[in-house]
PDB file of C-alpha atoms in Angstrom:
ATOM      1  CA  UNK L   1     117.500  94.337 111.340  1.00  0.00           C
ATOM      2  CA  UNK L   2     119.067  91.202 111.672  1.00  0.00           C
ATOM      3  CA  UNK L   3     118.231  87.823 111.317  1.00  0.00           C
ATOM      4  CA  UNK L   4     118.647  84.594 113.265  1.00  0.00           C
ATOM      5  CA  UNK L   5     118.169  80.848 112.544  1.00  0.00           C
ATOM      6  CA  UNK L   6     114.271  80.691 113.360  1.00  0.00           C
ATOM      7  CA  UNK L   7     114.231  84.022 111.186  1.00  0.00           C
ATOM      8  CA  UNK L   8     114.201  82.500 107.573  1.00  0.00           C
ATOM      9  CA  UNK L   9     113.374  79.446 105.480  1.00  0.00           C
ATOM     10  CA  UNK L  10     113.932  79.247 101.878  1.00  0.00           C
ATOM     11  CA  UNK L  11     111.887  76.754  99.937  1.00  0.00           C
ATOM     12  CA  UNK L  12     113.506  75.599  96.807  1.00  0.00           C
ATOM     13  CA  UNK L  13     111.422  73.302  94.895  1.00  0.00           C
ATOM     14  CA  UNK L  14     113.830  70.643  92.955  1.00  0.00           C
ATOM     15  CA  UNK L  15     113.489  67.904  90.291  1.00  0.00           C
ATOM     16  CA  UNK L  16     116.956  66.710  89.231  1.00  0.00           C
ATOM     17  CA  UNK L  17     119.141  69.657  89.848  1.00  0.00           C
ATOM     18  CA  UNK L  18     122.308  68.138  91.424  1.00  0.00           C
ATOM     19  CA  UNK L  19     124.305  70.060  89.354  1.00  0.00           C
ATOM     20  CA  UNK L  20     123.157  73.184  90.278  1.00  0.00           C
ATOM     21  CA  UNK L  21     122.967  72.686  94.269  1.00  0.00           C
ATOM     22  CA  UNK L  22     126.047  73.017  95.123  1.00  0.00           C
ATOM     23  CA  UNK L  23     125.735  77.023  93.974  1.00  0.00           C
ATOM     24  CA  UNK L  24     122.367  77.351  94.969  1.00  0.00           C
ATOM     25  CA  UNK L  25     123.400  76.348  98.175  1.00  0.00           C
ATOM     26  CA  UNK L  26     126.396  78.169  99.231  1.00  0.00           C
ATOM     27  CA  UNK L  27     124.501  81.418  97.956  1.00  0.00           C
ATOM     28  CA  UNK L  28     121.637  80.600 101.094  1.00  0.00           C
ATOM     29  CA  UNK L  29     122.676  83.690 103.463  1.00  0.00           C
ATOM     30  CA  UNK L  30     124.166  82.169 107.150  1.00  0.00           C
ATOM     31  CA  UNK L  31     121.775  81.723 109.362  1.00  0.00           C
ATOM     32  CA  UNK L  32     118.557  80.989 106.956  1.00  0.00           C
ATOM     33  CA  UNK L  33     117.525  77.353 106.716  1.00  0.00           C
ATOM     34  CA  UNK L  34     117.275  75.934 103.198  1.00  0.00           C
ATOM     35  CA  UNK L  35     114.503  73.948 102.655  1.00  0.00           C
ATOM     36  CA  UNK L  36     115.071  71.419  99.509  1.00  0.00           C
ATOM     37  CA  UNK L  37     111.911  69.602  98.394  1.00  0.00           C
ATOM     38  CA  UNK L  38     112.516  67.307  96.121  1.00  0.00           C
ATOM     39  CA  UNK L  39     109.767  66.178  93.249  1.00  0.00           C
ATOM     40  CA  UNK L  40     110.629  62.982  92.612  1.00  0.00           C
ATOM     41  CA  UNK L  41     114.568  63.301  91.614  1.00  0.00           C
ATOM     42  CA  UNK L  42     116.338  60.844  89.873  1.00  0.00           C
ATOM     43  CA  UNK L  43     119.853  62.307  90.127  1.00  0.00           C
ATOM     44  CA  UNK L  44     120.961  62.186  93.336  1.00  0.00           C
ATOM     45  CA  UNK L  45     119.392  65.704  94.399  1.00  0.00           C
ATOM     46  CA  UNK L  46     118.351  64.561  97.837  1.00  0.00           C
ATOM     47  CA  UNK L  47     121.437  63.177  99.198  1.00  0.00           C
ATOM     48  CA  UNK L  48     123.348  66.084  98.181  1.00  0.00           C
ATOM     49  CA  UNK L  49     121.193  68.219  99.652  1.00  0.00           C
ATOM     50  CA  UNK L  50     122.088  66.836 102.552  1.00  0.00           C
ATOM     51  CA  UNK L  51     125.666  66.475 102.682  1.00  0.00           C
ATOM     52  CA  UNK L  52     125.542  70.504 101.778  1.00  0.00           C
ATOM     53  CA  UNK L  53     123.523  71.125 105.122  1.00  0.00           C
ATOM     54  CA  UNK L  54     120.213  71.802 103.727  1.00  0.00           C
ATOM     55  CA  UNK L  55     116.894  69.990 104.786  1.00  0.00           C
ATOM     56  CA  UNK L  56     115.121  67.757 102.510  1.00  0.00           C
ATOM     57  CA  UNK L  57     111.363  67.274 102.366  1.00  0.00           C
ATOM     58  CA  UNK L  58     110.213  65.123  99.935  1.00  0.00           C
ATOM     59  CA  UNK L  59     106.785  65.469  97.841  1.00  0.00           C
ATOM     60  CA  UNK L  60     105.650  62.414  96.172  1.00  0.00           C
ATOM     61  CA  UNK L  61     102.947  64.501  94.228  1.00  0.00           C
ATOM     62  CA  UNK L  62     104.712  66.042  90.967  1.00  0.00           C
ATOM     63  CA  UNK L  63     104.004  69.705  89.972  1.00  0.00           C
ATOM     64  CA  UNK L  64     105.416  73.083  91.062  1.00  0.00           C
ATOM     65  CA  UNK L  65     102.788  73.911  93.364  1.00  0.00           C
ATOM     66  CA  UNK L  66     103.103  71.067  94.683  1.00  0.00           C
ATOM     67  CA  UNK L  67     106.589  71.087  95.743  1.00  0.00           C
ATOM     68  CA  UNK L  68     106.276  75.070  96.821  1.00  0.00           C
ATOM     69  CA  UNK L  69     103.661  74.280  99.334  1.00  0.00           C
ATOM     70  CA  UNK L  70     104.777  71.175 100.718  1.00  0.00           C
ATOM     71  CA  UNK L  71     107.981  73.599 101.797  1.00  0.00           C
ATOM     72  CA  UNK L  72     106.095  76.227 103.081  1.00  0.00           C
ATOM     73  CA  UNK L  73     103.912  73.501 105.328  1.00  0.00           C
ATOM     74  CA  UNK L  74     107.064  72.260 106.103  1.00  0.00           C
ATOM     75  CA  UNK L  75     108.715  75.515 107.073  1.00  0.00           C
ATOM     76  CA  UNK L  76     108.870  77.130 110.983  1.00  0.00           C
ATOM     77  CA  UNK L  77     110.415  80.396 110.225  1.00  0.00           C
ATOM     78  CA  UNK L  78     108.405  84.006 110.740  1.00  0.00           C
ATOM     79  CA  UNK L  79     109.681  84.985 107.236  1.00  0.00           C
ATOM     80  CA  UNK L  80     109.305  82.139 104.273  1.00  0.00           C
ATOM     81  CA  UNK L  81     111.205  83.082 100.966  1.00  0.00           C
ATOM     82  CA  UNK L  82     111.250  80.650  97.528  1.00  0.00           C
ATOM     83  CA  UNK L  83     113.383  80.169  95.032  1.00  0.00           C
ATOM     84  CA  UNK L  84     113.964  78.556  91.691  1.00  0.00           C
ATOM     85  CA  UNK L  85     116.674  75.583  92.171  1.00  0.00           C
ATOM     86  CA  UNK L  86     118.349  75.693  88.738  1.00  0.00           C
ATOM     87  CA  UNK L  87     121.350  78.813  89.661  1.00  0.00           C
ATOM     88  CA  UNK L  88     118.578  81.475  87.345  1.00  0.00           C
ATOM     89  CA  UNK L  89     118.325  83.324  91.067  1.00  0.00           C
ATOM     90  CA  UNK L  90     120.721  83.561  93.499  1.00  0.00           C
ATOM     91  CA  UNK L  91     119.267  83.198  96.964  1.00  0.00           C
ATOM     92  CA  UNK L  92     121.440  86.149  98.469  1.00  0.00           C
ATOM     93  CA  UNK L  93     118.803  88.679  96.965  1.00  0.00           C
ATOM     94  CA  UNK L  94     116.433  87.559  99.344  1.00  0.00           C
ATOM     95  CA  UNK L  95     118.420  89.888 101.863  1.00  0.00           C
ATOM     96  CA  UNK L  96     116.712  93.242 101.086  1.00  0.00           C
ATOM     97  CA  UNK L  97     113.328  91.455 100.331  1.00  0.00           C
ATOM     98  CA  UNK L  98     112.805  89.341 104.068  1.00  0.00           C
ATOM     99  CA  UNK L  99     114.298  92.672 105.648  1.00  0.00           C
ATOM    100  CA  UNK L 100     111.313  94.562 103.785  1.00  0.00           C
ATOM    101  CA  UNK L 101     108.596  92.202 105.238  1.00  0.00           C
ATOM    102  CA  UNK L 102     110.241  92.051 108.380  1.00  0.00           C
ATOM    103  CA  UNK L 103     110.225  95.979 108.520  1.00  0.00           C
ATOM    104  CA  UNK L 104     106.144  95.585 107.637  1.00  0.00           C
ATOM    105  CA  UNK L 105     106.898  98.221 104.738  1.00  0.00           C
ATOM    106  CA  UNK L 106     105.437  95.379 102.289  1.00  0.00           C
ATOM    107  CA  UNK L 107     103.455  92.380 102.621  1.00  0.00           C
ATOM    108  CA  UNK L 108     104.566  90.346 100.198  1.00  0.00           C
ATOM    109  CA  UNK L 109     108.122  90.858  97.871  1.00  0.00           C
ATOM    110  CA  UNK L 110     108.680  89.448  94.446  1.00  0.00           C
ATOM    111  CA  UNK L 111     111.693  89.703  91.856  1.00  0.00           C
ATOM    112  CA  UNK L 112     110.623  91.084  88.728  1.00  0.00           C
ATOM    113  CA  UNK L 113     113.521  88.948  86.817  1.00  0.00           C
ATOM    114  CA  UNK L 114     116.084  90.613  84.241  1.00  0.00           C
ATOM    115  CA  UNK L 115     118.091  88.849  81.460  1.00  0.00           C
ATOM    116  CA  UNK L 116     121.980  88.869  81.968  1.00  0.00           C
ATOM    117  CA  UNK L 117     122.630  86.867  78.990  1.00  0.00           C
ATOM    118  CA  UNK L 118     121.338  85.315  75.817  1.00  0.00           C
ATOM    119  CA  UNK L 119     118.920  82.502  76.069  1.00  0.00           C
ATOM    120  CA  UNK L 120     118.753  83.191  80.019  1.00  0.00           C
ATOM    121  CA  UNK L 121     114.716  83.916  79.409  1.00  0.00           C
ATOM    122  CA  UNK L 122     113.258  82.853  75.808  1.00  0.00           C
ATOM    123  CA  UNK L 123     111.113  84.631  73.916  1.00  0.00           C
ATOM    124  CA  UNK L 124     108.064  82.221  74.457  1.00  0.00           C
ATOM    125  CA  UNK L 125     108.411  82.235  78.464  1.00  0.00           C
ATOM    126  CA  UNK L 126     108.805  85.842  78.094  1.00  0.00           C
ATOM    127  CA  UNK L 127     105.928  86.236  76.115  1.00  0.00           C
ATOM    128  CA  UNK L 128     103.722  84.299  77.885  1.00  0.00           C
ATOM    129  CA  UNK L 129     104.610  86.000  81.163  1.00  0.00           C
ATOM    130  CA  UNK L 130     104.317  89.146  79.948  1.00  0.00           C
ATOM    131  CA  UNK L 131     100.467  88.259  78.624  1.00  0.00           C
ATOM    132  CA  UNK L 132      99.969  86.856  82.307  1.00  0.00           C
ATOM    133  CA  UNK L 133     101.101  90.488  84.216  1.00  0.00           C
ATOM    134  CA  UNK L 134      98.765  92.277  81.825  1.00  0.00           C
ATOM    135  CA  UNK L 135      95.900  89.712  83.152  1.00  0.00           C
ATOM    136  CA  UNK L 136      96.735  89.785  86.515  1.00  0.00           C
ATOM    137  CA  UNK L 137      96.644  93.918  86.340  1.00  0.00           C
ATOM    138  CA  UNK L 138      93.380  93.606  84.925  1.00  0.00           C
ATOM    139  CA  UNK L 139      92.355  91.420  87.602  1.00  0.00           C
ATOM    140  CA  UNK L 140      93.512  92.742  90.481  1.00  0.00           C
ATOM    141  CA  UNK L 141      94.964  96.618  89.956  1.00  0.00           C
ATOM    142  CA  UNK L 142      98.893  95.033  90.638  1.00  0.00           C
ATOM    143  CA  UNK L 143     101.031  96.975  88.267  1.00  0.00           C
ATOM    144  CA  UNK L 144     103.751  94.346  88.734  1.00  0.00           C
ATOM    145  CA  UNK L 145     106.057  92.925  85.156  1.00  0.00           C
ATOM    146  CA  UNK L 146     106.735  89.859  86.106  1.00  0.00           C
ATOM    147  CA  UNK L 147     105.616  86.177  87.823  1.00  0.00           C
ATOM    148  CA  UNK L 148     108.364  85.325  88.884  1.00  0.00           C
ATOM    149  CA  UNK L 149     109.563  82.356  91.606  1.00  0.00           C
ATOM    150  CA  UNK L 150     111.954  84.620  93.853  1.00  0.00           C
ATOM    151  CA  UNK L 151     109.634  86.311  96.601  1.00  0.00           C
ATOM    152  CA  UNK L 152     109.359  86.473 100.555  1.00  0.00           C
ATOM    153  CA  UNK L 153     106.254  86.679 103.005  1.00  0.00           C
ATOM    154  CA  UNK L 154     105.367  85.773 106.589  1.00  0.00           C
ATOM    155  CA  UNK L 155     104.690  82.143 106.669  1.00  0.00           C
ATOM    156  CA  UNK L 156     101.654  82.389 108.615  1.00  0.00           C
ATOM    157  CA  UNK L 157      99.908  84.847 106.491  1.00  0.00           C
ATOM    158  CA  UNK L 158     101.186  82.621 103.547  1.00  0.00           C
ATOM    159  CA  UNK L 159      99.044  79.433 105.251  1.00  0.00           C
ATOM    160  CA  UNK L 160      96.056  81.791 105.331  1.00  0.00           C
ATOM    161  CA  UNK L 161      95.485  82.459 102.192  1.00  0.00           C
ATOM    162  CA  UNK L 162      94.600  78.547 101.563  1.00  0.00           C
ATOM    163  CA  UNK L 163      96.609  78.008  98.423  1.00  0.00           C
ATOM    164  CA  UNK L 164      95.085  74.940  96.387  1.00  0.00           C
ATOM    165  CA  UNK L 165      96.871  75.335  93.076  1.00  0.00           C
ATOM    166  CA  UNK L 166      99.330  72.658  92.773  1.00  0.00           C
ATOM    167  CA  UNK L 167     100.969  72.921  89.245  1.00  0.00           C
ATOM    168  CA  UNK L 168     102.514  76.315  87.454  1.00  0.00           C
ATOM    169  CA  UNK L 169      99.573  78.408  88.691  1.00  0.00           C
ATOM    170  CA  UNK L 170     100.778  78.658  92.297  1.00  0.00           C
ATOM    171  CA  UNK L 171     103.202  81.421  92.432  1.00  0.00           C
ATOM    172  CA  UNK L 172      99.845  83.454  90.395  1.00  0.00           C
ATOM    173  CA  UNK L 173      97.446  82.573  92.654  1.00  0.00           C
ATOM    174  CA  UNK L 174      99.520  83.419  95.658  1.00  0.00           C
ATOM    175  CA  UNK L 175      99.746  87.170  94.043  1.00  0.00           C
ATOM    176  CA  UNK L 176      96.168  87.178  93.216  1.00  0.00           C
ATOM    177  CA  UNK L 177      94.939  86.312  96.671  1.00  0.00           C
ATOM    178  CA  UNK L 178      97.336  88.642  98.374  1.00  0.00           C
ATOM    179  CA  UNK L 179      95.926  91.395  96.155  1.00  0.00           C
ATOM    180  CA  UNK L 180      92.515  90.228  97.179  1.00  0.00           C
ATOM    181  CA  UNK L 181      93.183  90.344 100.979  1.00  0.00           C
ATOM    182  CA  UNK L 182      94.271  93.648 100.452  1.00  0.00           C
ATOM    183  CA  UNK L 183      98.430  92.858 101.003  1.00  0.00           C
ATOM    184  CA  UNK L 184     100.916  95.273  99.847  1.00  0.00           C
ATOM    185  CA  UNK L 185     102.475  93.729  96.952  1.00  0.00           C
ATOM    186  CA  UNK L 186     106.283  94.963  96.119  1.00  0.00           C
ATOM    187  CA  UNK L 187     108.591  94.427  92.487  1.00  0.00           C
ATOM    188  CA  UNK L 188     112.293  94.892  92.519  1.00  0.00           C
ATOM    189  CA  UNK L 189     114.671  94.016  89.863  1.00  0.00           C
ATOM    190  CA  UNK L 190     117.301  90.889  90.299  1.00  0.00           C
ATOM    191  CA  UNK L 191     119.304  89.672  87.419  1.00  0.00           C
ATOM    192  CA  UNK L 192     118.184  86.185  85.900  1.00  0.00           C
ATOM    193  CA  UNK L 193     121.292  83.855  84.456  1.00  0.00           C
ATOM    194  CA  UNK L 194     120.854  80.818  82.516  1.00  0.00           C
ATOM    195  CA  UNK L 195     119.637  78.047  84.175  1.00  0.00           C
ATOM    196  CA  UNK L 196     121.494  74.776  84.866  1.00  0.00           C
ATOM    197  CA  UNK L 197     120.282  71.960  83.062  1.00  0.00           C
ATOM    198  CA  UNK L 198     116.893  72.073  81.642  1.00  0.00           C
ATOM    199  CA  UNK L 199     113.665  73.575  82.233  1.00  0.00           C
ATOM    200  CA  UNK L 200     110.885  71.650  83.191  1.00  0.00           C
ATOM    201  CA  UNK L 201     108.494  74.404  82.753  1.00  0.00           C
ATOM    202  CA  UNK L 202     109.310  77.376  80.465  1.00  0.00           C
ATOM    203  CA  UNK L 203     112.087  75.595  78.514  1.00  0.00           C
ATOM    204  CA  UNK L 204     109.596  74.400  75.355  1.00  0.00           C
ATOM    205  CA  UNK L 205     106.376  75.902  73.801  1.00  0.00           C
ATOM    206  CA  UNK L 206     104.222  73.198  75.220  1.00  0.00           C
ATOM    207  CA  UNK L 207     105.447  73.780  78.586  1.00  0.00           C
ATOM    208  CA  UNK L 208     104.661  77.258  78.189  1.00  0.00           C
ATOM    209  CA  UNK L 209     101.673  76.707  77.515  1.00  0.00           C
ATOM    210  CA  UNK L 210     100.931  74.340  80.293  1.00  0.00           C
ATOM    211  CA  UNK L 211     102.335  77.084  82.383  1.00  0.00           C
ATOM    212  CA  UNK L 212      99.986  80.082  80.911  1.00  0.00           C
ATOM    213  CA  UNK L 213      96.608  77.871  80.955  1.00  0.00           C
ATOM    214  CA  UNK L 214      97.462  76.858  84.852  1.00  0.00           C
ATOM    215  CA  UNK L 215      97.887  80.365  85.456  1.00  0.00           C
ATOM    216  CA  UNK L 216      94.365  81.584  83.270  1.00  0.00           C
ATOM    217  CA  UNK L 217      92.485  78.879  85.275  1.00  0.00           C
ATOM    218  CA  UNK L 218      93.661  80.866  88.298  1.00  0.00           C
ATOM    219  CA  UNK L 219      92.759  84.392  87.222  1.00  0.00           C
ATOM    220  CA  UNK L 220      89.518  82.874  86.603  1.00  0.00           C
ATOM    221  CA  UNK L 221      88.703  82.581  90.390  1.00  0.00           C
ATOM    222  CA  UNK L 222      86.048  84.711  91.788  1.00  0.00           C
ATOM    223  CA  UNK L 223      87.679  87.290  93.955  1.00  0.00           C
ATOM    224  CA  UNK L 224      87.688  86.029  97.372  1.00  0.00           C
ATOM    225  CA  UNK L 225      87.607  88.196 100.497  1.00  0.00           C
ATOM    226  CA  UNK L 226      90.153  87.253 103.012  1.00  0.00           C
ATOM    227  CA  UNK L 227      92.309  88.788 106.129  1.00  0.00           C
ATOM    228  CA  UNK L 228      94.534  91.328 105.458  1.00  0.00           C
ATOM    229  CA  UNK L 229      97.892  90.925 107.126  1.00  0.00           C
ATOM    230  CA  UNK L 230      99.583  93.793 108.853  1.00  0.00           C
TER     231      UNK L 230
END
């Protein structure tokens, strides 16, 4: 199946990544829109966005969640995908995972991340996402490995599923409400490379930790029934 303009947006959330952009960027496939948001950068990030085609939206409010919904608000495409802004993912493996949704063999696609070098993932973030999966398969019955930021849906089932986490439990409670309308939840492998810069999240113990009690606050929501998408 093939894709036009109106097809695709890809939300990158970004807080001082200039350096990485300019990869990020050229890796968006042609015809997708990339949708920048920027958190508050200090570096430049928005402008160069810009000269490198993409569309900026800006979000005043700081936190991940934050910046990952006010792109998917701001998207217009059937298919939404998002992606870390640091060159860890490379956009162009959103390819198989749009055509999957678009093919209605699975609701929602995630990218169960995998190390290609040293230092890429560290142990702590590692850790702590592997203690989350075990949670969430508790919770909800997904037997997926991993949490991680590269994933595609269709926008307007996204907007249903009222998303009110705005820090590092987004991309969790996204999962855990798809499981509880009943979506069909896929995992495929994509290789992770060192980031660019540093990690705002996952790059210290404390932010780890931020990250995993966001995330437990979020499994502790009462299952809520909602509409399935098909």
């Amino acid at each position: 199946m093939t894709t036009t303009p109106s097809d695709v947006d890809v939300v990158l959330p970004c807080l001082d990544e200039a350096e990485a952009l300019p990869w990020v960027l050229s890796r968006i496939p042609a015809g997708w829109r990339a949708l920048v948001v920027d958190n508050g950068s200090t570096d430049g990030s928005p402008d160069l966005a810009r000269t490198l085609g993409a569309t900026v939206v800006h979000e005043p409010r700081r936190g991940f969640g934050a910046a990952c919904h006010a792109g998917l608000t701001a998207a217009t495409a059937e298919v939404v995908c998002f992606c870390d802004c640091d060159a860890s993912l490379d956009p162009g493996l959103l390819i198989p995972f749009v055509r999957e949704v678009q093919e209605k063999e699975a609701d929602l696609v995630l990218g169960r991340r995998r190390p290609q070098a040293r230092g890429a993932w560290p142990a702590h973030a590692r850790a702590g996402n592997l203690a989350l999966a075990r949670m969430l398969r508790r919770r909800t019955g997904l037997r997926l490995h991993d949490l991680g930021p590269l994933r595609a849906a269709r926008r307007e089932a996204l907007l249903a599923l009222d998303l009110t986490d705005r820090r590092s439990g987004y991309p969790l409670q996204m999962v855990v409400r798809a499981a509880d309308a009943g979506w069909r939840v896929t995992e495929h492998d994509v290789p992770y490379l060192p980031r660019t810069g540093a990690s705002k999240v996952t790059g210290t113990w404390r932010g780890t930790w931020q990250a995993v009690r966001d995330m437990s606050r979020v499994l502790g929501e009462a299952p809520t029934a909602r509409r399935a998408v098909r």
